[in-house]
Amino acid sequence: MIDVAIVDDEPPARARLRRLLADHADIRITAECGDGASAVQTIEAASPDLVLLDIQMPELDGFDVLQALDVPQLPEIIFVSAFDQYALRAFRVHALDYVVKPVEAERLSDALDHARRRLGERRASGEEGLTGLLKDLATDRPYLSRIPVRAEGRVRVVDLAEVDWISAADNYVSLHAAHREYLIRDTIAQIERRLDPALFVRIHRSTIVRIDRIVELLPDLHGDFQVRLKNGVTLALSRTFRPRLEERFGRRL
């Protein structure tokens, strides 16, 4: 049997997929979600073999869902969308298949055949599925504007416009936003690559700040600087990363 999760924010679209999947005896629907945040939690809990994943959804889109997953064995993904404009990007990041709405029975059958072959290969070789997809998402995606984080047993979407600064500790990163702190499993280097350099700048090996939050640079006795933010937080500016801040300001400090 192939355990399948359906993720789509439109109830009629989910109902259509249920009807079409009912014609396949080896398919078992184990989860169904109507938004990206619940999809992350459900996929991690249910561990389906295959996910039929809508791309356009509020808060978290299909690509955001994949990046937010923290599972030892990643499922195979068939992207589902009302538009074909995402197809090139989907295949560029190694998606299993791409089905355009309204989903037709024959087209879905072809995609499921592809999934059966792929899952058979995975089970024989012990592959972990979408590892290549997730690696490529980081370079294929535009700059981040929102980040999904786990907080109080739920997945919350943090708008980067609310983030004052970002700090790192080993393989975790803390987002400091409006006097709250959100912990995510990532590295400061990976986060930096996905941030708009016009909005954020790294000032230390473990610190990134939002440029428009900087209100003052305080020199110390050793010729270095402290960066003070609008919320009163003071952070160290290291000599290694000082040229980056100077470049953003367009002048030497």
mmCIF file of C-alpha atoms in Angstrom:
data_model
loop_
_atom_site.group_PDB
_atom_site.id
_atom_site.type_symbol
_atom_site.label_atom_id
_atom_site.label_comp_id
_atom_site.label_asym_id
_atom_site.label_seq_id
_atom_site.Cartn_x
_atom_site.Cartn_y
_atom_site.Cartn_z
ATOM 1 C CA MET A 1 0.000 0.000 0.000
ATOM 2 C CA ILE A 2 1.005 3.595 -0.639
ATOM 3 C CA ASP A 3 0.041 6.023 2.130
ATOM 4 C CA VAL A 4 -0.974 9.381 0.678
ATOM 5 C CA ALA A 5 -1.557 12.837 2.180
ATOM 6 C CA ILE A 6 -3.641 15.441 0.341
ATOM 7 C CA VAL A 7 -2.766 19.105 0.923
ATOM 8 C CA ASP A 8 -4.950 21.756 -0.702
ATOM 9 C CA ASP A 9 -6.679 24.837 0.681
ATOM 10 C CA GLU A 10 -9.773 24.310 -1.543
ATOM 11 C CA PRO A 11 -12.288 21.715 -0.243
ATOM 12 C CA PRO A 12 -13.658 20.911 -3.754
ATOM 13 C CA ALA A 13 -10.119 20.196 -4.970
ATOM 14 C CA ARG A 14 -9.499 17.835 -2.041
ATOM 15 C CA ALA A 15 -12.830 16.102 -2.665
ATOM 16 C CA ARG A 16 -11.950 15.587 -6.330
ATOM 17 C CA LEU A 17 -8.611 14.033 -5.434
ATOM 18 C CA ARG A 18 -10.307 11.723 -2.940
ATOM 19 C CA ARG A 19 -12.724 10.497 -5.623
ATOM 20 C CA LEU A 20 -9.960 9.910 -8.146
ATOM 21 C CA LEU A 21 -7.701 8.136 -5.661
ATOM 22 C CA ALA A 22 -10.545 5.806 -4.660
ATOM 23 C CA ASP A 23 -10.133 4.062 -8.029
ATOM 24 C CA HIS A 24 -6.643 2.877 -7.077
ATOM 25 C CA ALA A 25 -6.696 -0.156 -4.787
ATOM 26 C CA ASP A 26 -3.104 0.301 -3.588
ATOM 27 C CA ILE A 27 -3.641 3.913 -2.485
ATOM 28 C CA ARG A 28 -4.598 4.698 1.109
ATOM 29 C CA ILE A 29 -5.371 8.282 2.133
ATOM 30 C CA THR A 30 -3.935 8.715 5.618
ATOM 31 C CA ALA A 31 -4.042 12.514 5.981
ATOM 32 C CA GLU A 32 -5.741 15.570 4.545
ATOM 33 C CA CYS A 33 -4.915 19.245 5.183
ATOM 34 C CA GLY A 34 -6.332 22.579 4.119
ATOM 35 C CA ASP A 35 -3.330 24.825 4.806
ATOM 36 C CA GLY A 36 0.438 24.744 4.795
ATOM 37 C CA ALA A 37 1.041 25.095 8.533
ATOM 38 C CA SER A 38 -1.140 22.112 9.437
ATOM 39 C CA ALA A 39 0.399 20.202 6.530
ATOM 40 C CA VAL A 40 3.850 20.458 8.103
ATOM 41 C CA GLN A 41 2.616 19.013 11.389
ATOM 42 C CA THR A 42 0.463 16.339 9.737
ATOM 43 C CA ILE A 43 3.153 15.117 7.354
ATOM 44 C CA GLU A 44 5.662 14.884 10.197
ATOM 45 C CA ALA A 45 3.166 12.906 12.312
ATOM 46 C CA ALA A 46 1.691 10.644 9.603
ATOM 47 C CA SER A 47 4.884 10.013 7.570
ATOM 48 C CA PRO A 48 3.071 9.371 4.258
ATOM 49 C CA ASP A 49 4.848 7.807 1.314
ATOM 50 C CA LEU A 50 3.430 10.363 -1.085
ATOM 51 C CA VAL A 51 1.984 13.873 -0.784
ATOM 52 C CA LEU A 52 -0.311 15.518 -3.323
ATOM 53 C CA LEU A 53 0.701 19.099 -2.578
ATOM 54 C CA ASP A 54 -0.972 22.270 -3.777
ATOM 55 C CA ILE A 55 1.475 25.081 -4.533
ATOM 56 C CA GLN A 56 -0.620 28.202 -4.062
ATOM 57 C CA MET A 57 -1.849 28.380 -0.473
ATOM 58 C CA PRO A 58 -2.063 31.243 2.038
ATOM 59 C CA GLU A 59 0.694 31.709 4.636
ATOM 60 C CA LEU A 60 2.813 28.732 3.553
ATOM 61 C CA ASP A 61 2.865 27.677 -0.093
ATOM 62 C CA GLY A 62 3.873 24.216 -1.247
ATOM 63 C CA PHE A 63 7.564 25.027 -1.443
ATOM 64 C CA ASP A 64 7.477 26.573 2.045
ATOM 65 C CA VAL A 65 5.911 23.371 3.398
ATOM 66 C CA LEU A 66 8.779 21.273 2.072
ATOM 67 C CA GLN A 67 11.390 23.577 3.541
ATOM 68 C CA ALA A 68 9.694 23.489 6.935
ATOM 69 C CA LEU A 69 9.580 19.691 7.205
ATOM 70 C CA ASP A 70 11.802 18.035 9.796
ATOM 71 C CA VAL A 71 11.512 14.302 9.168
ATOM 72 C CA PRO A 72 14.045 11.467 8.875
ATOM 73 C CA GLN A 73 12.378 10.070 5.747
ATOM 74 C CA LEU A 74 10.993 12.613 3.308
ATOM 75 C CA PRO A 75 7.921 11.694 1.230
ATOM 76 C CA GLU A 76 7.679 11.840 -2.530
ATOM 77 C CA ILE A 77 5.805 14.856 -3.837
ATOM 78 C CA ILE A 78 3.360 15.365 -6.677
ATOM 79 C CA PHE A 79 2.756 19.084 -7.006
ATOM 80 C CA VAL A 80 -0.800 20.123 -7.854
ATOM 81 C CA SER A 81 -1.600 23.592 -9.166
ATOM 82 C CA ALA A 82 -4.224 25.503 -11.116
ATOM 83 C CA PHE A 83 -1.417 27.098 -13.107
ATOM 84 C CA ASP A 84 1.463 25.626 -15.063
ATOM 85 C CA GLN A 85 3.775 28.584 -14.401
ATOM 86 C CA TYR A 86 5.423 26.740 -11.492
ATOM 87 C CA ALA A 87 6.134 23.568 -13.438
ATOM 88 C CA LEU A 88 9.621 24.496 -14.595
ATOM 89 C CA ARG A 89 10.705 25.427 -11.103
ATOM 90 C CA ALA A 90 9.117 22.302 -9.646
ATOM 91 C CA PHE A 91 11.009 20.001 -11.991
ATOM 92 C CA ARG A 92 14.192 22.014 -11.603
ATOM 93 C CA VAL A 93 14.161 21.055 -7.932
ATOM 94 C CA HIS A 94 13.522 17.370 -8.704
ATOM 95 C CA ALA A 95 9.799 17.133 -8.013
ATOM 96 C CA LEU A 96 8.369 13.708 -8.784
ATOM 97 C CA ASP A 97 5.538 15.070 -10.947
ATOM 98 C CA TYR A 98 3.375 18.118 -11.602
ATOM 99 C CA VAL A 99 -0.377 17.915 -12.202
ATOM 100 C CA VAL A 100 -2.483 20.865 -13.348
ATOM 101 C CA LYS A 101 -5.996 21.478 -11.985
ATOM 102 C CA PRO A 102 -8.675 20.476 -12.635
ATOM 103 C CA VAL A 103 -6.995 17.113 -12.147
ATOM 104 C CA GLU A 104 -7.961 14.549 -14.773
ATOM 105 C CA ALA A 105 -8.172 10.851 -13.914
ATOM 106 C CA GLU A 106 -5.768 9.754 -16.659
ATOM 107 C CA ARG A 107 -3.172 12.370 -15.791
ATOM 108 C CA LEU A 108 -3.308 11.484 -12.110
ATOM 109 C CA SER A 109 -2.978 7.786 -12.965
ATOM 110 C CA ASP A 110 0.197 8.539 -14.911
ATOM 111 C CA ALA A 111 1.590 10.472 -11.938
ATOM 112 C CA LEU A 112 0.720 7.632 -9.555
ATOM 113 C CA ASP A 113 2.467 5.127 -11.835
ATOM 114 C CA HIS A 114 5.521 7.341 -11.657
ATOM 115 C CA ALA A 115 5.214 7.390 -7.866
ATOM 116 C CA ARG A 116 4.951 3.584 -7.699
ATOM 117 C CA ARG A 117 8.134 3.177 -9.701
ATOM 118 C CA ARG A 118 9.971 5.808 -7.695
ATOM 119 C CA LEU A 119 8.894 4.422 -4.325
ATOM 120 C CA GLY A 120 9.938 0.950 -5.433
ATOM 121 C CA GLU A 121 13.382 2.278 -6.333
ATOM 122 C CA ARG A 122 13.631 4.122 -3.030
ATOM 123 C CA ARG A 123 12.708 1.079 -0.975
ATOM 124 C CA ALA A 124 15.243 -1.009 -2.851
ATOM 125 C CA SER A 125 18.071 1.516 -2.491
ATOM 126 C CA GLY A 126 17.240 3.081 0.870
ATOM 127 C CA GLU A 127 17.145 6.634 -0.526
ATOM 128 C CA GLU A 128 15.655 9.453 1.517
ATOM 129 C CA GLY A 129 13.512 10.910 -1.244
ATOM 130 C CA LEU A 130 13.503 14.657 -1.676
ATOM 131 C CA THR A 131 16.944 15.408 -0.280
ATOM 132 C CA GLY A 132 18.024 16.878 -3.613
ATOM 133 C CA LEU A 133 14.849 18.898 -3.858
ATOM 134 C CA LEU A 134 15.330 20.487 -0.458
ATOM 135 C CA LYS A 135 18.960 21.331 -1.140
ATOM 136 C CA ASP A 136 18.066 23.030 -4.401
ATOM 137 C CA LEU A 137 15.122 24.938 -2.932
ATOM 138 C CA ALA A 138 17.510 27.119 -0.976
ATOM 139 C CA THR A 139 19.120 28.396 -4.179
ATOM 140 C CA ASP A 140 16.053 28.313 -6.435
ATOM 141 C CA ARG A 141 13.746 30.312 -4.208
ATOM 142 C CA PRO A 142 13.621 34.121 -4.147
ATOM 143 C CA TYR A 143 14.670 35.902 -0.976
ATOM 144 C CA LEU A 144 12.694 34.912 2.101
ATOM 145 C CA SER A 145 9.889 37.161 3.272
ATOM 146 C CA ARG A 146 8.407 34.733 5.824
ATOM 147 C CA ILE A 147 9.774 31.820 7.844
ATOM 148 C CA PRO A 148 7.699 28.990 9.365
ATOM 149 C CA VAL A 149 8.661 28.272 12.974
ATOM 150 C CA ARG A 150 7.406 25.923 15.660
ATOM 151 C CA ALA A 151 5.993 27.733 18.669
ATOM 152 C CA GLU A 152 3.735 26.442 21.430
ATOM 153 C CA GLY A 153 2.973 23.203 19.621
ATOM 154 C CA ARG A 154 2.006 24.893 16.376
ATOM 155 C CA VAL A 155 3.693 26.083 13.200
ATOM 156 C CA ARG A 156 3.628 29.868 13.077
ATOM 157 C CA VAL A 157 4.662 31.988 10.117
ATOM 158 C CA VAL A 158 6.981 34.830 11.134
ATOM 159 C CA ASP A 159 7.081 37.830 8.798
ATOM 160 C CA LEU A 160 10.694 38.914 8.361
ATOM 161 C CA ALA A 161 9.516 42.530 8.409
ATOM 162 C CA GLU A 162 8.979 41.951 12.145
ATOM 163 C CA VAL A 163 12.453 40.529 12.775
ATOM 164 C CA ASP A 164 14.979 42.879 14.400
ATOM 165 C CA TRP A 165 17.963 40.574 14.474
ATOM 166 C CA ILE A 166 18.993 36.933 14.131
ATOM 167 C CA SER A 167 21.435 35.037 16.312
ATOM 168 C CA ALA A 168 22.999 31.615 15.964
ATOM 169 C CA ALA A 169 23.941 28.754 18.264
ATOM 170 C CA ASP A 170 25.361 25.618 16.657
ATOM 171 C CA ASN A 171 22.737 24.249 14.237
ATOM 172 C CA TYR A 172 19.959 26.499 15.512
ATOM 173 C CA VAL A 173 19.009 30.068 14.717
ATOM 174 C CA SER A 174 16.940 32.449 16.851
ATOM 175 C CA LEU A 175 14.704 35.056 15.264
ATOM 176 C CA HIS A 176 14.266 38.059 17.559
ATOM 177 C CA ALA A 177 11.023 39.823 16.698
ATOM 178 C CA ALA A 178 8.968 42.285 18.737
ATOM 179 C CA HIS A 179 10.370 41.093 22.090
ATOM 180 C CA ARG A 180 9.748 37.435 21.183
ATOM 181 C CA GLU A 181 12.250 34.787 20.199
ATOM 182 C CA TYR A 182 11.628 31.934 17.749
ATOM 183 C CA LEU A 183 14.028 29.011 17.454
ATOM 184 C CA ILE A 184 14.467 27.196 14.138
ATOM 185 C CA ARG A 185 16.765 24.377 13.084
ATOM 186 C CA ASP A 186 19.089 25.989 10.552
ATOM 187 C CA THR A 187 22.515 27.588 10.338
ATOM 188 C CA ILE A 188 23.314 31.278 10.221
ATOM 189 C CA ALA A 189 25.123 30.804 6.898
ATOM 190 C CA GLN A 190 22.140 29.119 5.262
ATOM 191 C CA ILE A 191 19.752 31.784 6.516
ATOM 192 C CA GLU A 192 22.059 34.573 5.342
ATOM 193 C CA ARG A 193 22.097 33.225 1.779
ATOM 194 C CA ARG A 194 18.295 33.387 1.661
ATOM 195 C CA LEU A 195 17.907 36.916 3.046
ATOM 196 C CA ASP A 196 17.669 40.035 0.904
ATOM 197 C CA PRO A 197 21.051 41.806 1.322
ATOM 198 C CA ALA A 198 19.269 45.138 0.886
ATOM 199 C CA LEU A 199 17.381 44.441 4.130
ATOM 200 C CA PHE A 200 19.723 42.350 6.277
ATOM 201 C CA VAL A 201 23.448 42.411 6.944
ATOM 202 C CA ARG A 202 25.676 40.069 8.892
ATOM 203 C CA ILE A 203 27.715 41.925 11.510
ATOM 204 C CA HIS A 204 29.263 38.996 13.371
ATOM 205 C CA ARG A 205 29.824 35.298 12.759
ATOM 206 C CA SER A 206 26.740 34.625 14.882
ATOM 207 C CA THR A 207 24.631 37.744 14.221
ATOM 208 C CA ILE A 208 22.540 39.202 11.403
ATOM 209 C CA VAL A 209 20.595 42.458 11.809
ATOM 210 C CA ARG A 210 17.849 44.135 9.848
ATOM 211 C CA ILE A 211 19.457 47.293 8.475
ATOM 212 C CA ASP A 212 16.515 49.612 9.085
ATOM 213 C CA ARG A 213 16.580 48.684 12.790
ATOM 214 C CA ILE A 214 20.059 50.170 13.284
ATOM 215 C CA VAL A 215 19.954 53.568 14.967
ATOM 216 C CA GLU A 216 23.471 54.043 16.327
ATOM 217 C CA LEU A 217 27.043 52.783 16.075
ATOM 218 C CA LEU A 218 28.948 53.078 19.346
ATOM 219 C CA PRO A 219 32.775 53.026 19.226
ATOM 220 C CA ASP A 220 34.578 51.214 22.019
ATOM 221 C CA LEU A 221 38.053 51.617 23.501
ATOM 222 C CA HIS A 222 39.595 49.118 21.063
ATOM 223 C CA GLY A 223 38.497 50.860 17.883
ATOM 224 C CA ASP A 224 35.611 48.488 17.303
ATOM 225 C CA PHE A 225 31.897 49.281 17.271
ATOM 226 C CA GLN A 226 28.712 48.199 18.954
ATOM 227 C CA VAL A 227 25.504 48.290 16.910
ATOM 228 C CA ARG A 228 22.452 49.632 18.740
ATOM 229 C CA LEU A 229 18.985 48.798 17.426
ATOM 230 C CA LYS A 230 15.714 50.690 17.747
ATOM 231 C CA ASN A 231 14.563 48.336 20.502
ATOM 232 C CA GLY A 232 17.628 49.202 22.599
ATOM 233 C CA VAL A 233 19.521 45.951 22.005
ATOM 234 C CA THR A 234 23.275 46.409 21.550
ATOM 235 C CA LEU A 235 25.206 43.917 19.432
ATOM 236 C CA ALA A 236 28.891 43.477 18.630
ATOM 237 C CA LEU A 237 30.186 44.443 15.171
ATOM 238 C CA SER A 238 33.205 42.284 14.407
ATOM 239 C CA ARG A 239 36.105 43.527 12.298
ATOM 240 C CA THR A 240 35.615 40.629 9.894
ATOM 241 C CA PHE A 241 32.086 41.707 8.984
ATOM 242 C CA ARG A 242 32.570 45.460 9.362
ATOM 243 C CA PRO A 243 33.200 45.967 5.593
ATOM 244 C CA ARG A 244 29.752 44.529 4.861
ATOM 245 C CA LEU A 245 28.074 47.174 6.984
ATOM 246 C CA GLU A 246 30.244 49.887 5.461
ATOM 247 C CA GLU A 247 29.178 48.717 2.015
ATOM 248 C CA ARG A 248 25.499 48.931 2.979
ATOM 249 C CA PHE A 249 25.969 52.467 4.333
ATOM 250 C CA GLY A 250 28.150 53.517 1.415
ATOM 251 C CA ARG A 251 30.911 54.932 3.583
ATOM 252 C CA ARG A 252 33.781 53.971 5.893
ATOM 253 C CA LEU A 253 33.199 53.869 9.632
#
